[in-house]
């Protein structure tokens, strides 16, 4: 089930924890948990799975509970797209948006109602993708130096 990526700016983003040297946002931490879940279990989590996984890892919100599945579901499609974009970013400082869109299509990643992901769709999110790219790199470097 893919939620529309457009219109996310209108949705409430969870509160951000105090800034860390890595610059990770709450959503970046959700992304890292999403990736870790796949590495450990060999399958992509749905919102319920990711919520439970975050709770097991002790990642909780202000209410003392893991993020709600409904909150997490809105990020799953952007995480899929970002993952494809990041694969291209490894090879180029400015990935071809058309190539990323084609790679999404080849993997069956679509918008709501099976609408194709276009270069324009990706362009709307490139600034955030680039920000996440650098935050994750800093986070990984800090984790390796511990």
CSV table of N, CA and C in Angstrom, one decimal:
chain,number,residue,atom,x,y,z
A,1,UNK,N,0.9,-1.2,0.0
A,1,UNK,CA,0.0,0.0,0.0
A,1,UNK,C,0.9,1.2,0.0
A,2,UNK,N,0.8,2.1,-1.0
A,2,UNK,CA,1.6,3.3,-1.1
A,2,UNK,C,0.8,4.5,-0.9
A,3,UNK,N,1.2,5.3,0.0
A,3,UNK,CA,0.5,6.6,0.3
A,3,UNK,C,1.1,7.6,-0.7
A,4,UNK,N,0.3,8.6,-1.0
A,4,UNK,CA,0.8,9.7,-1.9
A,4,UNK,C,2.0,10.4,-1.2
A,5,UNK,N,3.0,10.7,-2.0
A,5,UNK,CA,4.1,11.4,-1.5
A,5,UNK,C,3.8,12.9,-1.5
A,6,UNK,N,3.0,13.3,-2.5
A,6,UNK,CA,2.7,14.8,-2.6
A,6,UNK,C,1.8,15.1,-1.4
A,7,UNK,N,1.9,16.3,-0.9
A,7,UNK,CA,1.1,16.8,0.2
A,7,UNK,C,1.6,16.5,1.5
A,8,UNK,N,2.8,15.9,1.6
A,8,UNK,CA,3.4,15.6,2.9
A,8,UNK,C,3.7,16.8,3.7
A,9,UNK,N,4.0,17.9,3.0
A,9,UNK,CA,4.3,19.1,3.7
A,9,UNK,C,3.2,19.6,4.6
A,10,UNK,N,2.0,19.3,4.2
A,10,UNK,CA,0.8,19.7,5.0
A,10,UNK,C,0.6,18.9,6.2
A,11,UNK,N,1.3,17.7,6.3
A,11,UNK,CA,1.0,16.8,7.4
A,11,UNK,C,2.0,17.2,8.6
A,12,UNK,N,1.5,16.9,9.8
A,12,UNK,CA,2.3,17.3,10.9
A,12,UNK,C,3.5,16.3,11.1
A,13,UNK,N,4.7,16.9,11.2
A,13,UNK,CA,5.9,16.1,11.4
A,13,UNK,C,6.1,15.9,12.9
A,14,UNK,N,6.5,14.8,13.4
A,14,UNK,CA,6.7,14.6,14.8
A,14,UNK,C,7.7,15.6,15.3
A,15,UNK,N,7.7,15.9,16.6
A,15,UNK,CA,8.6,16.8,17.2
A,15,UNK,C,10.0,16.3,17.1
A,16,UNK,N,11.0,17.2,16.9
A,16,UNK,CA,12.4,16.8,16.7
A,16,UNK,C,13.1,16.7,18.1
A,17,UNK,N,13.9,15.7,18.3
A,17,UNK,CA,14.7,15.7,19.5
A,17,UNK,C,15.8,16.8,19.4
A,18,UNK,N,16.4,17.0,20.6
A,18,UNK,CA,17.5,18.0,20.5
A,18,UNK,C,18.5,17.6,19.4
A,19,UNK,N,19.1,18.7,18.8
A,19,UNK,CA,20.0,18.4,17.7
A,19,UNK,C,21.2,17.6,18.2
A,20,UNK,N,21.6,16.7,17.3
A,20,UNK,CA,22.8,15.9,17.6
A,20,UNK,C,23.9,16.4,16.6
A,21,UNK,N,25.1,16.0,16.9
A,21,UNK,CA,26.2,16.3,15.9
A,21,UNK,C,25.9,15.7,14.6
A,22,UNK,N,25.2,14.6,14.5
A,22,UNK,CA,24.9,13.9,13.3
A,22,UNK,C,23.9,14.7,12.4
A,23,UNK,N,23.0,15.4,13.1
A,23,UNK,CA,22.0,16.1,12.4
A,23,UNK,C,20.8,15.3,12.0
A,24,UNK,N,20.6,14.1,12.5
A,24,UNK,CA,19.5,13.2,12.2
A,24,UNK,C,18.2,13.8,12.8
A,25,UNK,N,17.2,13.8,12.0
A,25,UNK,CA,15.8,14.1,12.4
A,25,UNK,C,15.1,12.9,12.9
A,26,UNK,N,14.0,13.0,13.5
A,26,UNK,CA,13.2,11.9,13.9
A,26,UNK,C,12.9,11.0,12.7
A,27,UNK,N,12.5,11.6,11.6
A,27,UNK,CA,12.2,10.8,10.4
A,27,UNK,C,13.4,10.1,9.9
A,28,UNK,N,14.6,10.7,10.0
A,28,UNK,CA,15.8,10.0,9.6
A,28,UNK,C,16.0,8.8,10.5
A,29,UNK,N,15.7,8.9,11.8
A,29,UNK,CA,15.9,7.7,12.7
A,29,UNK,C,14.9,6.6,12.3
A,30,UNK,N,13.7,7.0,11.9
A,30,UNK,CA,12.7,6.1,11.4
A,30,UNK,C,13.2,5.4,10.2
A,31,UNK,N,13.9,6.1,9.3
A,31,UNK,CA,14.4,5.6,8.1
A,31,UNK,C,15.5,4.6,8.4
A,32,UNK,N,16.4,4.9,9.3
A,32,UNK,CA,17.5,4.0,9.7
A,32,UNK,C,16.9,2.7,10.3
A,33,UNK,N,15.9,2.8,11.1
A,33,UNK,CA,15.2,1.6,11.7
A,33,UNK,C,14.6,0.8,10.6
A,34,UNK,N,14.0,1.5,9.6
A,34,UNK,CA,13.4,0.8,8.4
A,34,UNK,C,14.4,0.0,7.7
A,35,UNK,N,15.6,0.6,7.5
A,35,UNK,CA,16.7,-0.1,6.8
A,35,UNK,C,17.2,-1.3,7.7
A,36,UNK,N,17.4,-1.0,8.9
A,36,UNK,CA,17.9,-2.1,9.9
A,36,UNK,C,16.9,-3.3,9.9
A,37,UNK,N,15.7,-3.0,10.0
A,37,UNK,CA,14.6,-4.0,10.0
A,37,UNK,C,14.8,-4.9,8.8
A,38,UNK,N,15.0,-4.3,7.6
A,38,UNK,CA,15.1,-5.1,6.4
A,38,UNK,C,16.4,-5.9,6.4
A,39,UNK,N,17.5,-5.3,6.9
A,39,UNK,CA,18.7,-6.1,6.9
A,39,UNK,C,18.6,-7.3,7.9
A,40,UNK,N,17.9,-7.1,9.0
A,40,UNK,CA,17.8,-8.2,10.0
A,40,UNK,C,16.8,-9.2,9.6
A,41,UNK,N,15.7,-8.8,8.9
A,41,UNK,CA,14.6,-9.7,8.7
A,41,UNK,C,14.3,-10.1,7.3
A,42,UNK,N,15.0,-9.4,6.4
A,42,UNK,CA,15.0,-9.8,4.9
A,42,UNK,C,13.7,-9.3,4.2
A,43,UNK,N,12.9,-8.5,4.9
A,43,UNK,CA,11.7,-8.0,4.2
A,43,UNK,C,11.4,-6.5,4.7
A,44,UNK,N,10.7,-5.8,3.9
A,44,UNK,CA,10.4,-4.4,4.2
A,44,UNK,C,9.2,-4.4,5.3
A,45,UNK,N,9.4,-3.6,6.3
A,45,UNK,CA,8.3,-3.6,7.3
A,45,UNK,C,7.1,-2.7,6.9
A,46,UNK,N,6.0,-3.1,7.3
A,46,UNK,CA,4.8,-2.2,7.1
A,46,UNK,C,4.8,-1.2,8.4
A,47,UNK,N,3.8,-0.4,8.4
A,47,UNK,CA,3.8,0.6,9.5
A,47,UNK,C,3.7,-0.1,10.9
A,48,UNK,N,2.9,-1.2,11.0
A,48,UNK,CA,2.7,-1.9,12.2
A,48,UNK,C,4.0,-2.5,12.7
A,49,UNK,N,4.7,-3.2,11.7
A,49,UNK,CA,6.0,-3.8,12.0
A,49,UNK,C,7.0,-2.8,12.4
A,50,UNK,N,7.1,-1.7,11.8
A,50,UNK,CA,8.1,-0.7,12.1
A,50,UNK,C,7.8,-0.1,13.5
A,51,UNK,N,6.5,0.1,13.8
A,51,UNK,CA,6.1,0.7,15.1
A,51,UNK,C,6.6,-0.3,16.2
A,52,UNK,N,6.3,-1.5,16.0
A,52,UNK,CA,6.7,-2.6,17.0
A,52,UNK,C,8.2,-2.6,17.1
A,53,UNK,N,8.9,-2.6,16.0
A,53,UNK,CA,10.4,-2.7,16.0
A,53,UNK,C,11.0,-1.5,16.7
A,54,UNK,N,10.5,-0.3,16.5
A,54,UNK,CA,11.0,0.9,17.2
A,54,UNK,C,10.7,0.8,18.7
A,55,UNK,N,9.6,0.3,19.0
A,55,UNK,CA,9.3,0.1,20.5
A,55,UNK,C,10.2,-0.9,21.1
A,56,UNK,N,10.5,-2.0,20.4
A,56,UNK,CA,11.5,-3.0,20.9
A,56,UNK,C,12.9,-2.4,21.1
A,57,UNK,N,13.2,-1.4,20.2
A,57,UNK,CA,14.5,-0.8,20.3
A,57,UNK,C,14.5,0.3,21.3
A,58,UNK,N,13.4,0.6,21.9
A,58,UNK,CA,13.3,1.7,22.9
A,58,UNK,C,13.2,3.1,22.3
A,59,UNK,N,12.9,3.2,21.1
A,59,UNK,CA,12.6,4.5,20.4
A,59,UNK,C,11.2,4.9,20.6
A,60,UNK,N,11.0,5.8,21.5
A,60,UNK,CA,9.6,6.2,21.9
A,60,UNK,C,9.5,7.7,21.7
A,61,UNK,N,8.2,8.1,21.6
A,61,UNK,CA,7.9,9.5,21.5
A,61,UNK,C,7.6,10.1,22.9
A,62,UNK,N,7.1,11.3,22.9
A,62,UNK,CA,6.8,12.0,24.1
A,62,UNK,C,5.8,11.3,25.0
A,63,UNK,N,4.9,10.5,24.4
A,63,UNK,CA,3.9,9.7,25.2
A,63,UNK,C,4.5,8.5,25.8
A,64,UNK,N,5.8,8.2,25.5
A,64,UNK,CA,6.4,7.0,26.1
A,64,UNK,C,6.2,5.7,25.3
A,65,UNK,N,5.5,5.9,24.1
A,65,UNK,CA,5.2,4.7,23.3
A,65,UNK,C,5.9,4.9,21.9
A,66,UNK,N,6.1,3.8,21.2
A,66,UNK,CA,6.6,3.9,19.9
A,66,UNK,C,5.7,4.7,19.0
A,67,UNK,N,6.3,5.2,17.9
A,67,UNK,CA,5.5,6.0,16.9
A,67,UNK,C,4.3,5.1,16.4
A,68,UNK,N,3.2,5.8,16.2
A,68,UNK,CA,2.0,5.1,15.7
A,68,UNK,C,2.2,4.6,14.3
A,69,UNK,N,1.7,3.4,14.0
A,69,UNK,CA,1.8,2.8,12.7
A,69,UNK,C,1.3,3.8,11.6
A,70,UNK,N,0.2,4.5,12.0
A,70,UNK,CA,-0.4,5.4,11.0
A,70,UNK,C,0.6,6.6,10.7
A,71,UNK,N,1.4,7.0,11.7
A,71,UNK,CA,2.4,8.0,11.5
A,71,UNK,C,3.5,7.5,10.6
A,72,UNK,N,3.9,6.3,10.8
A,72,UNK,CA,5.0,5.7,10.1
A,72,UNK,C,4.6,5.3,8.7
A,73,UNK,N,3.4,4.9,8.4
A,73,UNK,CA,3.0,4.6,7.1
A,73,UNK,C,3.2,5.7,6.1
A,74,UNK,N,3.1,6.9,6.5
A,74,UNK,CA,3.2,8.0,5.6
A,74,UNK,C,4.7,8.2,5.1
A,75,UNK,N,5.6,7.6,5.8
A,75,UNK,CA,7.0,7.7,5.4
A,75,UNK,C,7.5,6.5,4.5
A,76,UNK,N,6.8,5.4,4.4
A,76,UNK,CA,7.3,4.2,3.8
A,76,UNK,C,7.6,4.5,2.3
A,77,UNK,N,6.7,5.2,1.6
A,77,UNK,CA,6.9,5.4,0.2
A,77,UNK,C,8.2,6.4,0.0
A,78,UNK,N,8.2,7.5,0.7
A,78,UNK,CA,9.4,8.3,0.6
A,78,UNK,C,10.7,7.5,1.0
A,79,UNK,N,10.7,6.6,1.9
A,79,UNK,CA,11.8,5.8,2.2
A,79,UNK,C,12.2,4.9,1.0
A,80,UNK,N,11.2,4.4,0.4
A,80,UNK,CA,11.5,3.5,-0.8
A,80,UNK,C,12.2,4.4,-1.9
A,81,UNK,N,11.6,5.5,-2.2
A,81,UNK,CA,12.2,6.4,-3.2
A,81,UNK,C,13.6,6.9,-2.8
A,82,UNK,N,13.7,7.3,-1.5
A,82,UNK,CA,15.0,7.8,-1.1
A,82,UNK,C,16.1,6.7,-1.3
A,83,UNK,N,15.7,5.4,-0.9
A,83,UNK,CA,16.7,4.3,-1.1
A,83,UNK,C,17.2,4.2,-2.5
A,84,UNK,N,16.3,4.3,-3.4
A,84,UNK,CA,16.7,4.2,-4.9
A,84,UNK,C,17.6,5.5,-5.2
A,85,UNK,N,17.1,6.6,-4.8
A,85,UNK,CA,17.9,7.9,-5.0
A,85,UNK,C,19.3,7.7,-4.4
A,86,UNK,N,19.4,7.2,-3.2
A,86,UNK,CA,20.7,7.1,-2.5
A,86,UNK,C,21.6,6.1,-3.3
A,87,UNK,N,21.1,5.1,-3.8
A,87,UNK,CA,21.9,4.1,-4.6
A,87,UNK,C,22.5,4.9,-5.8
A,88,UNK,N,21.8,5.8,-6.4
A,88,UNK,CA,22.3,6.6,-7.5
A,88,UNK,C,23.2,7.7,-7.0
A,89,UNK,N,23.0,8.2,-5.8
A,89,UNK,CA,23.8,9.2,-5.2
A,89,UNK,C,25.2,8.7,-4.9
A,90,UNK,N,25.3,7.4,-4.7
A,90,UNK,CA,26.7,6.8,-4.4
A,90,UNK,C,27.5,7.0,-5.7
A,91,UNK,N,26.9,7.0,-6.8
A,91,UNK,CA,27.7,7.0,-8.1
A,91,UNK,C,27.8,8.4,-8.7
A,92,UNK,N,26.9,9.4,-8.2
A,92,UNK,CA,27.0,10.7,-8.8
A,92,UNK,C,26.5,11.7,-7.7
A,93,UNK,N,27.2,12.9,-7.7
A,93,UNK,CA,26.8,13.9,-6.8
A,93,UNK,C,25.4,14.5,-7.1
A,94,UNK,N,25.0,14.4,-8.4
A,94,UNK,CA,23.7,14.8,-8.8
A,94,UNK,C,23.1,13.7,-9.7
A,95,UNK,N,22.4,12.8,-8.9
A,95,UNK,CA,21.8,11.7,-9.7
A,95,UNK,C,20.8,12.2,-10.7
A,96,UNK,N,20.7,11.5,-11.8
A,96,UNK,CA,19.7,11.8,-12.8
A,96,UNK,C,18.3,11.5,-12.3
A,97,UNK,N,17.5,12.5,-12.2
A,97,UNK,CA,16.1,12.3,-11.6
A,97,UNK,C,15.3,11.3,-12.5
A,98,UNK,N,15.6,11.4,-13.8
A,98,UNK,CA,14.9,10.5,-14.8
A,98,UNK,C,15.3,9.0,-14.5
A,99,UNK,N,16.6,8.8,-14.3
A,99,UNK,CA,17.1,7.5,-14.0
A,99,UNK,C,16.6,6.9,-12.7
A,100,UNK,N,16.5,7.8,-11.7
A,100,UNK,CA,15.9,7.4,-10.4
A,100,UNK,C,14.4,7.0,-10.6
A,101,UNK,N,13.7,7.8,-11.4
A,101,UNK,CA,12.3,7.5,-11.6
A,101,UNK,C,12.2,6.2,-12.4
A,102,UNK,N,13.0,6.0,-13.3
A,102,UNK,CA,13.0,4.7,-14.1
A,102,UNK,C,13.3,3.5,-13.2
A,103,UNK,N,14.3,3.7,-12.3
A,103,UNK,CA,14.6,2.6,-11.4
A,103,UNK,C,13.5,2.3,-10.4
A,104,UNK,N,12.8,3.4,-10.0
A,104,UNK,CA,11.6,3.1,-9.1
A,104,UNK,C,10.5,2.3,-9.9
A,105,UNK,N,10.3,2.7,-11.2
A,105,UNK,CA,9.3,2.0,-12.0
A,105,UNK,C,9.7,0.5,-12.2
A,106,UNK,N,11.0,0.3,-12.4
A,106,UNK,CA,11.5,-1.1,-12.6
A,106,UNK,C,11.3,-1.9,-11.3
A,107,UNK,N,11.3,-1.3,-10.2
A,107,UNK,CA,11.1,-2.0,-8.9
A,107,UNK,C,9.6,-2.0,-8.5
A,108,UNK,N,8.8,-1.4,-9.3
A,108,UNK,CA,7.3,-1.4,-8.9
A,108,UNK,C,7.0,-0.4,-7.9
A,109,UNK,N,7.8,0.6,-7.7
A,109,UNK,CA,7.5,1.6,-6.7
A,109,UNK,C,6.7,2.7,-7.4
A,110,UNK,N,5.5,2.9,-6.9
A,110,UNK,CA,4.6,3.9,-7.5
A,110,UNK,C,3.9,4.7,-6.5
A,111,UNK,N,3.3,5.8,-6.9
A,111,UNK,CA,2.5,6.7,-6.1
A,111,UNK,C,1.2,6.0,-5.8
A,112,UNK,N,0.4,6.7,-5.1
A,112,UNK,CA,-1.0,6.2,-4.8
A,112,UNK,C,-1.7,6.0,-6.2
A,113,UNK,N,-2.6,5.0,-6.2
A,113,UNK,CA,-3.4,4.6,-7.4
A,113,UNK,C,-2.5,4.2,-8.5
A,114,UNK,N,-1.3,3.7,-8.2
A,114,UNK,CA,-0.4,3.1,-9.2
A,114,UNK,C,0.2,4.2,-10.2
A,115,UNK,N,0.1,5.5,-9.8
A,115,UNK,CA,0.6,6.5,-10.6
A,115,UNK,C,2.2,6.4,-10.6
A,116,UNK,N,2.8,6.6,-11.8
A,116,UNK,CA,4.3,6.5,-11.8
A,116,UNK,C,4.9,7.6,-11.1
A,117,UNK,N,6.1,7.3,-10.5
A,117,UNK,CA,6.9,8.3,-9.9
A,117,UNK,C,7.7,9.0,-11.1
A,118,UNK,N,7.7,10.3,-11.1
A,118,UNK,CA,8.3,11.0,-12.2
A,118,UNK,C,9.6,11.7,-11.7
A,119,UNK,N,10.4,12.2,-12.6
A,119,UNK,CA,11.5,13.1,-12.3
A,119,UNK,C,11.0,14.3,-11.5
A,120,UNK,N,9.9,14.8,-11.8
A,120,UNK,CA,9.4,16.0,-11.1
A,120,UNK,C,9.0,15.6,-9.7
A,121,UNK,N,8.5,14.5,-9.5
A,121,UNK,CA,8.2,14.0,-8.1
A,121,UNK,C,9.5,14.0,-7.3
A,122,UNK,N,10.5,13.4,-7.8
A,122,UNK,CA,11.7,13.2,-7.1
A,122,UNK,C,12.4,14.6,-6.9
A,123,UNK,N,12.3,15.5,-7.9
A,123,UNK,CA,12.9,16.8,-7.8
A,123,UNK,C,12.3,17.6,-6.6
A,124,UNK,N,11.0,17.3,-6.3
A,124,UNK,CA,10.4,18.0,-5.1
A,124,UNK,C,11.0,17.6,-3.8
A,125,UNK,N,11.7,16.5,-3.8
A,125,UNK,CA,12.2,15.9,-2.5
A,125,UNK,C,13.7,15.8,-2.5
A,126,UNK,N,14.4,16.3,-3.6
A,126,UNK,CA,15.8,16.2,-3.7
A,126,UNK,C,16.6,16.9,-2.6
A,127,UNK,N,16.1,18.1,-2.2
A,127,UNK,CA,16.8,18.8,-1.1
A,127,UNK,C,16.8,18.0,0.2
A,128,UNK,N,15.6,17.5,0.5
A,128,UNK,CA,15.5,16.7,1.7
A,128,UNK,C,16.3,15.4,1.6
A,129,UNK,N,16.3,14.8,0.4
A,129,UNK,CA,17.1,13.6,0.2
A,129,UNK,C,18.6,13.9,0.4
A,130,UNK,N,19.0,15.0,-0.1
A,130,UNK,CA,20.5,15.3,0.0
A,130,UNK,C,20.8,15.6,1.5
A,131,UNK,N,19.9,16.3,2.2
A,131,UNK,CA,20.1,16.6,3.6
A,131,UNK,C,20.2,15.2,4.4
A,132,UNK,N,19.3,14.3,4.1
A,132,UNK,CA,19.3,13.0,4.8
A,132,UNK,C,20.6,12.3,4.4
A,133,UNK,N,21.0,12.3,3.2
A,133,UNK,CA,22.2,11.6,2.7
A,133,UNK,C,23.4,12.0,3.6
A,134,UNK,N,23.6,13.3,3.8
A,134,UNK,CA,24.7,13.8,4.6
A,134,UNK,C,24.5,13.5,6.1
A,135,UNK,N,23.3,13.6,6.6
A,135,UNK,CA,23.1,13.3,8.0
A,135,UNK,C,23.4,11.8,8.3
A,136,UNK,N,22.9,10.9,7.4
A,136,UNK,CA,23.2,9.5,7.6
A,136,UNK,C,24.7,9.2,7.5
A,137,UNK,N,25.4,9.8,6.6
A,137,UNK,CA,26.8,9.6,6.5
A,137,UNK,C,27.5,10.0,7.8
A,138,UNK,N,27.1,11.2,8.3
A,138,UNK,CA,27.7,11.7,9.6
A,138,UNK,C,27.4,10.7,10.7
A,139,UNK,N,26.2,10.2,10.7
A,139,UNK,CA,25.7,9.3,11.8
A,139,UNK,C,26.5,8.0,11.7
A,140,UNK,N,26.7,7.5,10.5
A,140,UNK,CA,27.4,6.2,10.3
A,140,UNK,C,28.9,6.4,10.7
A,141,UNK,N,29.5,7.5,10.3
A,141,UNK,CA,30.9,7.8,10.7
A,141,UNK,C,31.0,7.9,12.2
A,142,UNK,N,30.1,8.5,12.8
A,142,UNK,CA,30.1,8.7,14.3
A,142,UNK,C,30.0,7.3,15.0
A,143,UNK,N,29.1,6.5,14.4
A,143,UNK,CA,28.9,5.1,15.0
A,143,UNK,C,30.1,4.3,14.8
A,144,UNK,N,30.8,4.4,13.7
A,144,UNK,CA,32.0,3.6,13.5
A,144,UNK,C,33.2,4.0,14.4
A,145,UNK,N,33.2,5.3,14.8
A,145,UNK,CA,34.3,5.8,15.6
A,145,UNK,C,34.1,5.5,17.1
A,146,UNK,N,32.9,4.9,17.4
A,146,UNK,CA,32.7,4.6,18.9
A,146,UNK,C,33.3,3.3,19.3
